[in-house]
Each structure stands twice: as structure tokens, then as C-alpha cells.
Coordinates of C-alpha atoms in Angstrom, one line a residue:
M125 CA 26.8 -27.9 -16.4
K126 CA 27.9 -31.5 -16.7
G127 CA 30.1 -32.4 -13.8
M128 CA 29.6 -29.0 -12.1
K129 CA 27.8 -28.7 -8.8
R130 CA 27.4 -25.4 -7.0
S131 CA 29.2 -25.5 -3.7
H132 CA 28.6 -22.0 -2.3
F133 CA 26.6 -18.8 -3.0
C134 CA 28.7 -15.8 -3.9
G135 CA 27.7 -13.8 -0.9
D136 CA 28.5 -16.6 1.6
L137 CA 32.3 -16.6 1.1
S138 CA 34.7 -15.0 3.6
K139 CA 38.2 -15.5 4.9
K140 CA 37.0 -18.7 6.6
Q141 CA 37.0 -20.4 3.1
V142 CA 40.6 -19.3 2.2
G143 CA 42.4 -22.3 0.6
E144 CA 39.1 -24.1 -0.2
E145 CA 38.1 -25.1 -3.7
V146 CA 34.6 -23.7 -4.6
T147 CA 32.2 -23.9 -7.5
L148 CA 30.1 -20.8 -8.1
M149 CA 27.4 -19.9 -10.5
G150 CA 25.8 -16.6 -11.5
W151 CA 25.9 -13.5 -13.7
V152 CA 28.8 -11.4 -14.8
Q153 CA 28.3 -8.0 -13.1
R154 CA 31.4 -6.5 -14.8
R155 CA 34.6 -7.6 -16.4
R156 CA 38.0 -5.7 -16.2
D157 CA 41.4 -6.3 -17.9
H158 CA 44.5 -5.3 -15.9
G159 CA 47.9 -6.1 -17.2
G160 CA 47.0 -9.4 -18.8
V161 CA 44.8 -10.5 -15.9
I162 CA 41.0 -10.6 -16.2
F163 CA 38.9 -9.7 -13.2
V164 CA 35.2 -10.6 -13.1
D165 CA 32.6 -9.6 -10.5
L166 CA 30.3 -12.6 -10.3
R167 CA 26.8 -11.9 -9.0
D168 CA 24.1 -14.2 -7.7
R169 CA 21.1 -13.4 -5.5
F170 CA 23.2 -13.6 -2.4
G171 CA 26.0 -11.3 -3.2
I172 CA 29.0 -10.5 -5.4
V173 CA 32.5 -11.9 -5.4
Q174 CA 35.6 -11.1 -7.4
V175 CA 37.0 -13.9 -9.7
V176 CA 40.5 -13.7 -11.1
F177 CA 41.6 -15.3 -14.4
N178 CA 45.4 -15.6 -14.9
P179 CA 46.9 -16.7 -18.2
E180 CA 49.1 -19.2 -16.5
E181 CA 46.0 -21.1 -15.3
G182 CA 45.5 -22.4 -18.8
N183 CA 45.0 -20.8 -22.2
Q184 CA 41.6 -22.4 -22.7
V185 CA 40.1 -21.0 -19.4
F186 CA 41.7 -17.6 -20.0
S187 CA 40.5 -17.4 -23.6
V188 CA 36.9 -18.2 -22.5
A189 CA 37.2 -15.5 -19.8
D190 CA 38.2 -13.1 -22.5
E191 CA 34.8 -13.7 -24.2
L192 CA 32.8 -12.8 -21.1
R193 CA 30.5 -9.7 -21.2
K194 CA 28.0 -8.2 -18.8
E195 CA 25.1 -10.5 -17.8
Y196 CA 26.6 -13.7 -19.2
V197 CA 25.6 -16.6 -17.1
I198 CA 28.6 -18.7 -16.0
S199 CA 29.9 -21.3 -13.7
I200 CA 33.4 -21.2 -12.3
K201 CA 35.6 -23.5 -10.2
G202 CA 38.5 -22.0 -8.3
K203 CA 40.3 -21.6 -5.0
V204 CA 39.5 -18.9 -2.4
R205 CA 42.4 -16.7 -1.5
A206 CA 42.9 -13.6 0.6
R207 CA 43.2 -10.3 -1.2
P208 CA 46.5 -8.4 -0.7
E209 CA 46.1 -5.8 2.1
G210 CA 46.1 -2.9 -0.4
M211 CA 43.4 -4.5 -2.6
I212 CA 40.7 -5.0 0.0
N213 CA 37.3 -3.7 -1.0
Q214 CA 35.6 -2.4 2.2
E215 CA 32.3 -1.8 0.4
L216 CA 31.9 -5.4 -0.6
A217 CA 30.8 -8.1 1.9
T218 CA 33.3 -10.5 0.2
G219 CA 35.9 -7.7 -0.3
R220 CA 38.6 -9.5 1.7
I221 CA 38.8 -12.5 -0.6
E222 CA 38.8 -13.4 -4.3
I223 CA 38.5 -16.6 -6.3
Q224 CA 41.5 -17.8 -8.4
A225 CA 39.7 -19.4 -11.3
Q226 CA 40.7 -22.8 -12.5
D227 CA 37.7 -23.7 -14.7
L228 CA 35.0 -21.7 -16.4
H229 CA 31.9 -22.6 -18.4
I230 CA 29.6 -20.1 -20.2
L231 CA 26.0 -21.4 -19.4
D232 CA 24.3 -18.7 -21.5
E233 CA 25.4 -15.6 -23.4
A234 CA 23.5 -12.2 -23.1
E235 CA 22.7 -9.3 -25.2
T236 CA 23.7 -5.8 -23.9
P237 CA 20.9 -4.9 -21.4
P238 CA 18.7 -1.8 -22.2
F239 CA 19.8 -0.4 -18.8
M240 CA 22.5 -1.0 -16.3
I241 CA 21.9 -3.8 -13.7
E242 CA 23.0 -1.6 -10.8
D243 CA 21.6 -0.3 -7.6
D244 CA 20.9 3.2 -9.0
V245 CA 19.3 3.0 -12.4
S246 CA 18.4 6.0 -14.6
A247 CA 16.0 4.1 -16.8
G248 CA 12.4 5.2 -16.8
E249 CA 9.7 3.0 -15.1
D250 CA 8.1 2.0 -18.4
L251 CA 11.4 0.6 -19.7
R252 CA 12.0 -1.2 -16.4
L253 CA 8.6 -2.7 -16.4
K254 CA 9.0 -3.8 -20.0
H255 CA 12.1 -5.7 -19.0
R256 CA 11.0 -6.5 -15.5
Y257 CA 13.1 -9.7 -15.4
L258 CA 16.2 -7.5 -15.8
D259 CA 15.0 -4.9 -13.2
L260 CA 14.5 -7.8 -10.7
R261 CA 18.2 -8.6 -11.0
R262 CA 19.1 -5.4 -9.2
K263 CA 19.8 -5.7 -5.5
P264 CA 17.3 -3.1 -4.3
M265 CA 14.5 -4.9 -6.2
Q266 CA 15.6 -8.3 -4.9
D267 CA 15.7 -6.9 -1.4
N268 CA 12.1 -5.7 -1.8
I269 CA 10.9 -9.1 -2.9
I270 CA 12.9 -10.8 -0.1
L271 CA 11.3 -8.4 2.5
R272 CA 7.9 -9.3 1.1
H273 CA 8.6 -13.0 1.5
K274 CA 9.8 -12.4 5.1
V275 CA 6.7 -10.5 6.0
K276 CA 4.4 -13.3 4.6
K277 CA 6.4 -15.9 6.4
A278 CA 6.2 -13.9 9.7
V279 CA 2.4 -13.6 9.3
R280 CA 2.0 -17.3 8.6
D281 CA 4.2 -18.3 11.6
Y282 CA 2.4 -15.9 14.0
L283 CA -1.1 -16.9 13.0
D284 CA -0.2 -20.6 13.0
N285 CA 1.0 -20.2 16.5
N286 CA -2.3 -18.5 17.4
Q287 CA -4.4 -21.5 16.1
F288 CA -5.3 -20.0 12.7
L289 CA -5.9 -22.1 9.6
E290 CA -4.8 -21.0 6.2
I291 CA -7.7 -21.7 3.8
E292 CA -8.0 -20.8 0.1
T293 CA -11.3 -19.3 -1.1
P294 CA -12.5 -19.2 -4.7
I295 CA -11.0 -16.9 -7.3
L296 CA -14.0 -17.5 -9.7
T297 CA -17.0 -16.3 -7.8
K298 CA -20.3 -14.4 -8.0
S299 CA -20.5 -10.8 -8.9
T300 CA -21.8 -8.8 -5.9
P301 CA -20.7 -5.2 -6.8
E302 CA -20.9 -2.9 -3.7
G303 CA -18.2 -0.3 -4.2
A304 CA -15.5 -0.8 -6.8
R305 CA -16.3 -2.5 -10.1
D306 CA -15.8 -6.2 -10.5
F307 CA -13.5 -7.9 -13.1
L308 CA -15.9 -10.2 -15.0
V309 CA -15.0 -13.6 -16.4
P310 CA -17.2 -15.1 -19.1
S311 CA -18.1 -18.8 -19.0
R312 CA -17.8 -20.9 -22.1
I313 CA -20.0 -23.6 -20.6
S314 CA -22.7 -21.2 -19.4
K315 CA -22.9 -18.7 -22.2
G316 CA -24.2 -15.3 -21.1
D317 CA -23.3 -15.9 -17.5
F318 CA -20.2 -14.5 -15.8
F319 CA -17.9 -15.2 -12.9
A320 CA -16.3 -12.3 -11.1
L321 CA -12.8 -12.1 -9.6
P322 CA -13.1 -11.4 -5.9
Q323 CA -12.6 -7.9 -4.6
S324 CA -12.0 -9.6 -1.2
P325 CA -12.8 -13.0 0.3
Q326 CA -15.3 -11.3 2.6
L327 CA -18.4 -13.5 2.1
F328 CA -16.4 -16.7 2.1
K329 CA -14.5 -16.0 5.3
Q330 CA -17.8 -15.3 7.0
L331 CA -19.1 -18.6 5.7
L332 CA -16.0 -20.2 7.2
M333 CA -17.0 -18.8 10.5
A334 CA -20.4 -20.3 10.0
S335 CA -18.5 -23.6 9.2
G336 CA -16.9 -23.7 12.6
M337 CA -13.3 -23.1 11.5
E338 CA -13.2 -20.3 14.1
R339 CA -9.8 -18.8 13.0
Y340 CA -9.0 -18.3 9.3
F341 CA -6.4 -16.5 7.4
Q342 CA -5.2 -16.3 3.8
I343 CA -2.6 -14.4 1.8
A344 CA -5.4 -13.6 -0.7
R345 CA -5.2 -12.3 -4.2
C346 CA -7.9 -9.6 -4.8
F347 CA -9.1 -7.7 -7.9
R348 CA -10.8 -4.4 -8.4
D349 CA -11.5 -2.7 -11.7
E350 CA -10.9 0.9 -10.5
D351 CA -8.8 3.9 -11.3
L352 CA -5.2 3.4 -10.3
R353 CA -2.6 5.4 -8.5
A354 CA 0.8 4.8 -6.7
D355 CA -0.7 2.7 -4.0
R356 CA -3.3 0.8 -6.1
Q357 CA -3.2 -2.0 -8.6
P358 CA -6.0 -3.9 -10.4
E359 CA -4.8 -7.0 -8.7
F360 CA -3.3 -6.9 -5.2
T361 CA -2.6 -9.0 -2.1
Q362 CA -4.3 -9.0 1.3
I363 CA -3.4 -10.5 4.6
D364 CA -7.0 -11.6 5.3
M365 CA -8.1 -12.8 8.7
E366 CA -11.4 -13.7 10.4
M367 CA -12.1 -14.9 14.0
S368 CA -15.0 -16.2 15.9
F369 CA -15.9 -15.5 19.6
M370 CA -13.5 -12.5 19.8
K371 CA -14.3 -8.9 20.7
Q372 CA -13.0 -5.9 18.9
E373 CA -10.4 -5.2 21.6
E374 CA -9.1 -8.8 21.4
I375 CA -8.8 -8.7 17.6
M376 CA -6.9 -5.4 17.8
E377 CA -4.5 -6.8 20.4
L378 CA -3.8 -9.9 18.4
V379 CA -3.2 -7.8 15.3
E380 CA -0.7 -5.6 17.2
G381 CA 1.3 -8.7 18.1
M382 CA 1.4 -9.7 14.4
V383 CA 2.6 -6.2 13.4
Q384 CA 5.4 -6.4 16.0
E385 CA 6.5 -9.7 14.5
I386 CA 6.5 -8.2 11.0
F387 CA 8.7 -5.3 12.1
A388 CA 11.1 -7.8 13.7
V389 CA 11.7 -9.7 10.5
A390 CA 12.1 -6.4 8.7
D391 CA 14.9 -5.5 11.1
L392 CA 13.0 -2.5 12.4
E393 CA 12.3 -1.6 16.0
K394 CA 9.1 -3.1 17.2
P395 CA 6.3 -0.5 17.6
T396 CA 5.1 -0.4 21.2
E397 CA 2.3 2.2 21.0
F398 CA -0.9 1.8 19.1
P399 CA -3.0 4.7 20.3
H400 CA -6.8 4.8 19.5
I401 CA -8.6 7.8 18.0
S402 CA -12.2 8.0 17.1
Y403 CA -13.3 8.8 13.5
Q404 CA -14.9 12.0 14.7
E405 CA -11.8 13.2 16.4
A406 CA -9.6 12.2 13.4
M407 CA -11.8 14.3 11.1
E408 CA -11.9 17.2 13.5
R409 CA -8.2 17.3 14.1
F410 CA -6.7 16.1 10.8
G411 CA -9.5 16.3 8.2
T412 CA -9.1 12.7 7.3
D413 CA -9.9 9.2 8.7
R414 CA -6.3 8.1 8.0
P415 CA -4.3 10.8 9.8
D416 CA -0.6 11.3 9.7
A417 CA 0.2 12.2 13.3
R418 CA 3.9 12.5 12.8
F419 CA 3.7 16.3 12.7
G420 CA 1.4 19.0 14.0
M421 CA -0.4 21.7 12.0
E422 CA -3.8 20.3 13.1
L423 CA -7.1 21.8 12.1
V424 CA -8.5 24.4 14.5
D425 CA -12.3 25.1 14.6
L426 CA -12.9 28.8 14.7
S427 CA -16.7 28.7 14.1
D428 CA -17.6 29.8 17.6
I429 CA -15.3 32.8 17.3
V430 CA -16.6 34.1 14.0
A431 CA -20.3 33.0 14.2
D432 CA -21.4 36.6 14.8
S433 CA -18.7 38.3 12.8
E434 CA -19.3 41.1 10.4
F435 CA -17.3 39.1 7.9
N436 CA -20.2 37.4 6.2
V437 CA -18.1 34.8 4.4
F438 CA -17.4 33.4 7.9
S439 CA -20.5 34.1 9.8
G440 CA -22.8 33.2 6.9
T441 CA -21.1 29.8 6.5
V442 CA -21.6 29.1 10.2
A443 CA -25.2 30.2 10.1
S444 CA -25.9 27.8 7.2
G445 CA -24.5 24.8 9.1
G446 CA -21.0 25.1 7.8
Q447 CA -17.6 25.4 9.5
V448 CA -14.7 27.8 9.6
K449 CA -11.4 26.1 10.3
G450 CA -7.8 27.0 10.0
I451 CA -4.2 25.6 10.1
N452 CA -1.1 27.4 11.4
A453 CA 1.7 27.2 8.9
K454 CA 4.4 28.2 11.4
G455 CA 7.2 30.3 10.1
C456 CA 5.6 30.9 6.7
A457 CA 4.6 34.5 7.0
D458 CA 7.1 35.3 4.3
F459 CA 5.1 33.4 1.7
S460 CA 4.5 35.5 -1.4
R461 CA 1.1 36.3 -2.8
G462 CA 1.9 34.0 -5.7
Q463 CA 2.6 31.1 -3.3
I464 CA -0.6 31.7 -1.4
D465 CA -2.5 31.8 -4.8
D466 CA -1.0 28.4 -5.5
L467 CA -2.3 27.1 -2.2
T468 CA -5.7 28.6 -3.1
D469 CA -5.7 26.7 -6.4
F470 CA -4.8 23.6 -4.5
V471 CA -7.7 23.7 -2.0
A472 CA -10.1 24.5 -4.9
V473 CA -9.4 20.9 -6.2
Y474 CA -11.2 19.7 -3.0
G475 CA -14.2 22.1 -3.5
A476 CA -13.1 25.0 -1.4
K477 CA -14.3 28.3 -2.8
G478 CA -11.4 30.3 -1.4
L479 CA -8.5 30.4 1.1
A480 CA -8.4 33.3 3.5
W481 CA -5.1 34.1 5.3
I482 CA -3.5 36.1 8.1
K483 CA 0.2 36.8 8.4
I484 CA 1.6 37.5 11.8
T485 CA 4.5 39.9 11.2
E486 CA 6.8 42.1 13.3
E487 CA 4.7 45.1 12.2
G488 CA 1.5 43.3 13.2
V489 CA -1.3 41.6 11.4
N490 CA -1.2 41.5 7.6
S491 CA -4.3 40.1 5.9
Q492 CA -6.9 40.9 3.2
I493 CA -9.7 39.9 5.6
A494 CA -8.4 41.8 8.7
K495 CA -10.6 44.9 7.9
F496 CA -13.7 42.7 8.2
L497 CA -12.8 41.2 11.6
S498 CA -12.8 43.0 14.9
D499 CA -9.6 43.3 17.0
E500 CA -11.2 41.0 19.5
E501 CA -11.9 38.3 16.9
I502 CA -8.4 38.5 15.5
E503 CA -6.9 38.2 19.0
E504 CA -9.1 35.2 19.8
I505 CA -8.1 33.5 16.5
I506 CA -4.4 34.1 17.2
E507 CA -4.7 32.8 20.7
K508 CA -6.7 29.7 19.7
M509 CA -4.3 28.8 16.9
E510 CA -1.3 29.5 19.1
A511 CA 0.1 31.8 16.5
K512 CA 3.4 33.7 16.9
T513 CA 5.3 36.3 14.9
G514 CA 6.3 34.8 11.6
D515 CA 3.3 32.4 11.3
L516 CA 0.8 32.2 8.4
L517 CA -2.8 31.3 9.3
L518 CA -4.9 29.7 6.5
F519 CA -8.7 29.4 6.6
V520 CA -11.4 27.6 4.8
A521 CA -15.2 28.3 5.3
D522 CA -17.5 25.7 3.8
N523 CA -19.5 22.6 4.6
P524 CA -17.7 20.1 7.0
K525 CA -16.8 17.7 4.2
I526 CA -15.1 20.3 2.0
V527 CA -13.4 21.9 5.0
A528 CA -12.0 18.6 6.1
A529 CA -10.9 17.5 2.6
S530 CA -9.3 20.9 1.6
L531 CA -7.5 21.7 4.9
G532 CA -6.6 18.0 5.5
N533 CA -4.9 17.8 2.2
L534 CA -3.3 21.2 2.5
R535 CA -1.9 20.2 5.8
L536 CA -0.2 17.2 4.2
K537 CA 1.1 19.3 1.3
L538 CA 2.7 21.8 3.6
G539 CA 4.0 19.1 5.9
Q540 CA 5.9 17.6 2.9
E541 CA 7.1 20.9 1.4
L542 CA 8.3 22.3 4.8
D543 CA 10.0 19.0 5.7
L544 CA 7.9 18.6 8.9
I545 CA 7.4 14.9 8.4
P546 CA 10.2 12.7 9.9
E547 CA 11.0 10.0 7.3
D548 CA 12.5 7.4 9.8
E549 CA 9.5 7.3 12.1
F550 CA 6.6 4.8 12.1
N551 CA 3.5 6.2 13.6
F552 CA 0.5 3.8 14.2
L553 CA -3.0 4.8 15.0
W554 CA -6.2 2.8 15.4
V555 CA -9.2 4.7 14.1
T556 CA -12.4 3.5 15.6
D557 CA -16.1 4.4 16.0
F558 CA -16.8 5.0 12.3
P559 CA -20.3 5.9 11.3
L560 CA -22.1 2.9 10.0
V561 CA -23.5 4.7 6.9
E562 CA -23.3 8.1 5.2
W563 CA -25.7 9.7 2.7
D564 CA -24.6 9.7 -0.9
D565 CA -26.2 12.7 -2.7
E566 CA -25.3 11.3 -6.2
A567 CA -26.8 7.8 -5.5
G568 CA -29.7 9.3 -3.5
R569 CA -29.3 6.7 -0.7
Y570 CA -27.3 5.6 2.3
V571 CA -24.0 3.8 1.6
S572 CA -21.8 1.8 4.0
L573 CA -18.6 3.5 5.2
H574 CA -16.9 0.1 5.3
H575 CA -19.1 -2.6 3.9
P576 CA -22.7 -3.7 4.5
F577 CA -21.7 -6.7 6.7
T578 CA -20.3 -4.4 9.5
N579 CA -22.1 -4.7 12.8
P580 CA -23.6 -1.6 14.4
K581 CA -22.7 -0.9 18.0
P582 CA -25.3 -2.9 19.9
E583 CA -26.6 0.0 22.0
E584 CA -27.3 2.0 18.8
I585 CA -29.2 -0.6 16.7
E586 CA -32.5 0.9 17.7
K587 CA -31.5 4.1 15.8
L588 CA -31.2 2.3 12.5
E589 CA -34.7 3.1 11.3
D590 CA -35.1 6.7 12.3
N591 CA -31.6 8.1 12.8
P592 CA -29.2 5.9 10.8
E593 CA -26.5 8.6 10.5
E594 CA -26.2 8.6 14.3
V595 CA -25.3 4.9 14.4
N596 CA -21.6 4.0 14.9
A597 CA -20.1 0.8 13.6
Q598 CA -17.9 -1.7 15.4
A599 CA -15.2 -0.9 12.8
Y600 CA -11.5 -0.3 13.2
D601 CA -8.8 0.8 10.8
L602 CA -5.0 0.6 11.4
V603 CA -3.2 3.6 10.0
L604 CA 0.5 3.9 9.5
N605 CA 2.1 7.3 8.7
G606 CA -1.2 8.5 7.2
I607 CA -1.9 5.4 5.1
E608 CA -4.5 2.9 5.9
V609 CA -2.8 -0.5 6.1
G610 CA -5.6 -2.5 7.6
G611 CA -9.3 -2.3 7.9
G612 CA -11.7 -4.5 9.8
S613 CA -14.9 -4.8 11.8
I614 CA -17.1 -7.0 13.9
R615 CA -19.5 -8.6 11.4
I616 CA -23.3 -9.0 11.5
H617 CA -24.0 -12.7 12.2
N618 CA -27.8 -12.5 12.5
S619 CA -29.9 -12.7 9.3
Q620 CA -32.6 -10.3 10.6
L621 CA -30.2 -7.6 11.4
Q622 CA -28.3 -8.1 8.1
K623 CA -31.6 -7.7 6.2
K624 CA -32.3 -4.5 8.1
V625 CA -29.0 -3.1 7.1
F626 CA -29.6 -4.2 3.5
D627 CA -33.0 -2.4 3.6
L628 CA -31.3 0.7 4.9
L629 CA -29.0 0.7 1.9
N630 CA -32.1 0.7 -0.3
M631 CA -31.6 -2.9 -1.6
S632 CA -34.7 -4.7 -2.9
E633 CA -35.8 -8.1 -1.7
E634 CA -34.9 -9.5 -5.1
E635 CA -31.4 -7.9 -5.0
I636 CA -30.8 -9.2 -1.5
E637 CA -31.8 -12.7 -2.4
E638 CA -29.9 -12.7 -5.7
K639 CA -26.6 -11.4 -4.2
F640 CA -26.6 -12.6 -0.6
G641 CA -29.3 -15.2 -0.2
F642 CA -26.7 -17.9 0.4
L643 CA -25.1 -15.9 3.2
L644 CA -28.4 -15.2 4.9
E645 CA -29.4 -18.8 4.7
A646 CA -26.1 -19.8 6.4
F647 CA -26.9 -17.4 9.2
E648 CA -30.1 -19.4 9.9
Y649 CA -28.1 -22.4 11.0
G650 CA -26.2 -21.0 14.0
T651 CA -23.4 -18.6 13.2
P652 CA -21.0 -17.4 16.0
P653 CA -20.2 -13.8 16.6
H654 CA -17.1 -13.0 14.5
G655 CA -14.9 -10.3 13.2
G656 CA -11.8 -9.8 11.2
I657 CA -9.4 -7.5 9.4
A658 CA -7.6 -7.3 6.1
F659 CA -4.1 -5.8 5.6
G660 CA -2.9 -4.5 2.3
L661 CA 0.3 -6.5 2.0
D662 CA 1.6 -4.3 -0.9
R663 CA 1.2 -1.1 1.0
L664 CA 2.6 -2.5 4.2
V665 CA 5.8 -3.7 2.5
M666 CA 6.1 -0.4 0.6
L667 CA 6.1 1.5 3.9
L668 CA 8.5 -0.9 5.6
A669 CA 10.9 -0.5 2.7
G670 CA 10.6 3.3 2.8
L671 CA 9.3 3.4 -0.8
D672 CA 6.7 5.6 -2.5
T673 CA 5.0 3.1 -4.8
I674 CA 3.7 -0.4 -4.4
R675 CA 5.0 -1.2 -7.9
D676 CA 8.5 -1.6 -6.5
V677 CA 7.4 -4.4 -4.0
I678 CA 5.4 -6.4 -6.6
A679 CA 7.3 -8.8 -8.9
F680 CA 5.3 -8.1 -12.0
P681 CA 3.0 -5.0 -11.5
K682 CA 0.8 -3.1 -13.9
T683 CA 1.4 0.5 -14.9
Q684 CA -0.7 3.3 -13.6
S685 CA -3.0 2.8 -16.6
G686 CA -3.5 -0.9 -15.6
T687 CA -1.4 -2.4 -18.4
S688 CA 1.6 -4.7 -18.6
P689 CA 4.5 -3.5 -20.8
L690 CA 6.1 -6.8 -20.3
T691 CA 3.3 -9.1 -21.7
D692 CA 1.3 -6.4 -23.5
A693 CA -1.8 -7.2 -21.4
P694 CA -4.7 -6.6 -21.7
S695 CA -4.7 -7.5 -25.4
D696 CA -7.0 -8.7 -28.2
V697 CA -8.2 -12.3 -28.3
S698 CA -9.2 -14.3 -31.3
H699 CA -12.7 -14.3 -32.8
K700 CA -12.8 -18.1 -32.2
Q701 CA -12.4 -17.5 -28.4
L702 CA -15.1 -14.8 -28.5
D703 CA -17.5 -17.0 -30.4
E704 CA -17.0 -19.9 -27.9
L705 CA -18.0 -17.5 -25.2
G706 CA -20.9 -16.0 -27.1
I707 CA -19.4 -12.5 -26.9
E708 CA -19.4 -9.8 -29.5
V709 CA -17.1 -6.8 -29.1
E710 CA -18.3 -3.4 -30.1
Q711 CA -15.7 -1.5 -32.1
E712 CA -15.3 2.2 -31.5
I713 CA -15.2 4.1 -34.8
E714 CA -13.3 7.4 -35.0
L715 CA -15.2 9.9 -37.1
E716 CA -13.2 12.5 -39.0

């Protein structure tokens, strides 16, 4: 590159530069020979421009151009000229001009890539992840990373303008497992002791409120050793916020303003409506606390209609404290028995023992359960579910959790299969008034619905001892298109109340002191009321980009099994490293 200095980016050139001499650098997208003239599409992060090499410009330059292959890294010097009218490329931003090359240097040669560096790639995800540095050369991937950058910048600018301070919290911290598993980090200096990678900066941001910082944020790296899926990674990024002296409504309003700024930098129409729905209403209508309200097919409670029915599957369920609910799959009365059996198998995954159905046809009601229901009951069901000829009514009878999970997921499945969900719509919902705790049969104790630092509603604190399941939390989740993108709450800032909640969760005095003693001590020195929220940056950018997986908005993600094909991590370490840490690894022996 001696003597060569880049003057422009490829995508910046237009007819305004015609006649100018420019120096460009980038990758060879493609090379074509036409009648003794070589055409090269030169690509950098900012675009593509056509470079022309003529033999008359000098045999040395032309002979070097003849050596060029895809993905060679080159620098060229040349003059910008307008393309002839018949040679304009309307699909290219620089399609009205080209560069007449005068000088050329190969900065690095390249092997043939294992897949094409093009917008649409047929390579499998494992191959793309193994060669992620090549995958990131593709424009769609670069656009995703650029969008991620813009979102983070918008967040920083907005929060800075609202008096927030960006403060880093520790990555090596104390293990306080409450929910997902921690990633543990052994200490060479303190053999037998372990740091943990943070699942969130929750405790530290509350300590920052006790420190008088008042408004904190961080684009925080977080780690959870849990099962993966399309919208989960073992390491992920949060937009983390905490505020002192602010009520729930004030925090939600501030967050809405931030979301609007994020949409603006993403070149999307700013959302103007952020309706509120209670947890109870969300579960009743949609079967989930993160409802997708872009389409109907809501759950309808029929328990009152069938409570005294002769159909014991329904009436017996209601008598034992269960529910009978249904959804109306409009226009699906032509579903075959095989299709309905497939739906029955689907709800069984969520614990449902069966799926009853009624078809409303031109000939009348067609159903395997019609003979067990009175004409009056069938008429009331049809009226309550607003059923018309051609509709398919689907029912689940079970305890409320199973009914919600099975019908809620069946609703989403049918919504997708029947193309009921508009793809270009962004639907926000605040879900509020969550229960503070719920009973966990497997653990045999109460567990927090959010986390144990969530403040109960003040008027319900007196119920903590005798009726904890009736206590609602000052918690709020922001849901976008059926995906939780942000979750927050007003926090407990009083040590006595915090101890009471810990006791409710069946934590011993020793456990409380060991895990959270430093937090409780901080509360003894005057801690302001505070609350906050954390956004999943990866999920949010995924939704803004219209993608189905967060892996496409992360530069170097892990696979669904939590491994990196690029670096082959996790991997073995040397015995010397293990000895220094005082660790011995048990080897699994396969028996024949």
C-alpha cells in the first residue's frame, strides 16, 4: 500500500465525481472478461462499484488484473466516468458510473470461498458459522450488524440526554443461582473457590442506586448456562437500566420514548401505542404472559356453560377446579380427521389429555362430542365463540396451566399456518400486575415469577404471610409481536421486606447471608426507592430486522448446542492448567 491512500468508499461514488481521480480499496466481488476488456465489481462495506481495465492503460496493470479472482483484496487508482446510456445498472447504487483503472495493487490473494459471498446463500448454517468471517462479508449480515450498532448508539444518546450514566459492572462475580445455571470460573489464586459470570447486573445496579448514582445504564454482557433455542445464546447482550425516585408509570413512559428513538434509527415508523394488559387478562385471553395480539382467535372460557353438562369430561373438569376453554379456527371446518389428530398430538406436548372439536357445516353441527351435549349447550357455545358456518371449534379441558399452555400455543401454531399474522406489523403490549410468586410442585416451595428483588404492591404486602399467591408485583414486561423484549420491576429497597420475601422463598438465614448479605447491608444505609428494566438487545434487533433467529444479529454466535464451529469452543485444556486450578476432570467411560 506504499503511496496509496484511500480517497473514497465504493458506495459513495456517483455522477458528481465524474472526471475525478479516485483511489479505492476492497474485495473482488466478481471478474468478467469481455472482448479483451476486464470488468471487476469491487466491494467494500459501503457498496459495490464497477472497475474497467483496458489493455491500452498499460500491459502491467492489465496483466495484474488478469490474475484477479473472487475475494482478492486490492487497491485501484482510476478516473470516474459515466457509463454509456445502454450500460446503466439500475439495481446498483453506483450503476451510473464506473472507474477507468490506471493503477492496481493486489493486497492479498484469496482461496476459493466454501460458499458464495452473495446476498442469498445456500450454504448451511454450520458451514456459515465455521467461516463466520466470510459470512459477515455478505451485505445482509453487514446490514444486521450495522443495525445493531445504530440501536446501541440510539440507546446511548437517548439515555445520556435523560441524565443516565453508563457504568460497567463486574464480569467476574459471586454465584447466586436463582433460576438459570451460572457459568463458573475457577480461581488459580484461591483454589477451590469460583467466580460466576453474571446472569444479569441486577445486584450491582441496585447497589449503584444505593450509591446515589440515581440513573444507570449499561449495554451489558450476560451469561446463562441453559438450554438453547433460536432466541437464546449462552452469552447475550442486555440494555440494562435502573432509576431512583421514579414510579412504575414514569419508567414505562421513559422506556416508550427510547423505543421510539430505536425505531427511528431503524428507519421504521415510530410506534405510538403501548397498550397495557394485566397478567391475568393476558393468560385468560391468550394463554400466555407474552401475547401476540396481531390476530384474533382468542381463548374463550366455556366453563360456566358446561359446568352442569352430562358430558363428564367437561363438567367433571370444572367440578375439580379446572377449566374448559376453546378457540375458533375460522374457516377450518374442512380440516380432515388426520389434521385434527395432528393438532391433538400437538396439544399433548403441553400436557393436554385430548382435544375436543365441533365443526359448523352447512348441514349443521359435526362433532364426536355433540351427542353428549344438549342443543342448548351447543347453541350457547356457538354464540359465545361467535362461530359461523365453516368454522372449527377446538376445546381443551384441564387445569388452568395446561389449558393456557396448550390452547395458547395451538393458537400461535394455527395463526402461523393460516397466515393470520401480519408480517409487517409491530404490536407492542405492556403486561403488568404479575403475581409476585407461584408454587413450584417440583421444588416444593414458592418461586419468584420475575426475581426475588421485585417489590410487591404496597397495599398487598400484608398478604405475604398468609396468602402469598394473591400478592401482585410491581412488575412490567414489554412484549413485541408475542416476544418479551424487556422485563422490569420496582425493586425492594428495604432490608426487612427483602428478608420477608427471601423467607417466603424458603431461603435459610445462612443462605440469605451467604448470597445476599452485602445487598441487605447496603439497604441499611439509606437506599432510595428504585426500579429498572432490561431489554434483550439480540431479540430486539432480530425483530427490527424481520429475522427468525438472534444468531443472524450477533457477530460470532454459538450454535443451538452452545458450541462455536469457528473456534471449536468449548474445548479441552491442558493438564497443567487444570493442576494450577486444583481441578480434576472426571472422564466418562463408555461400556461395551
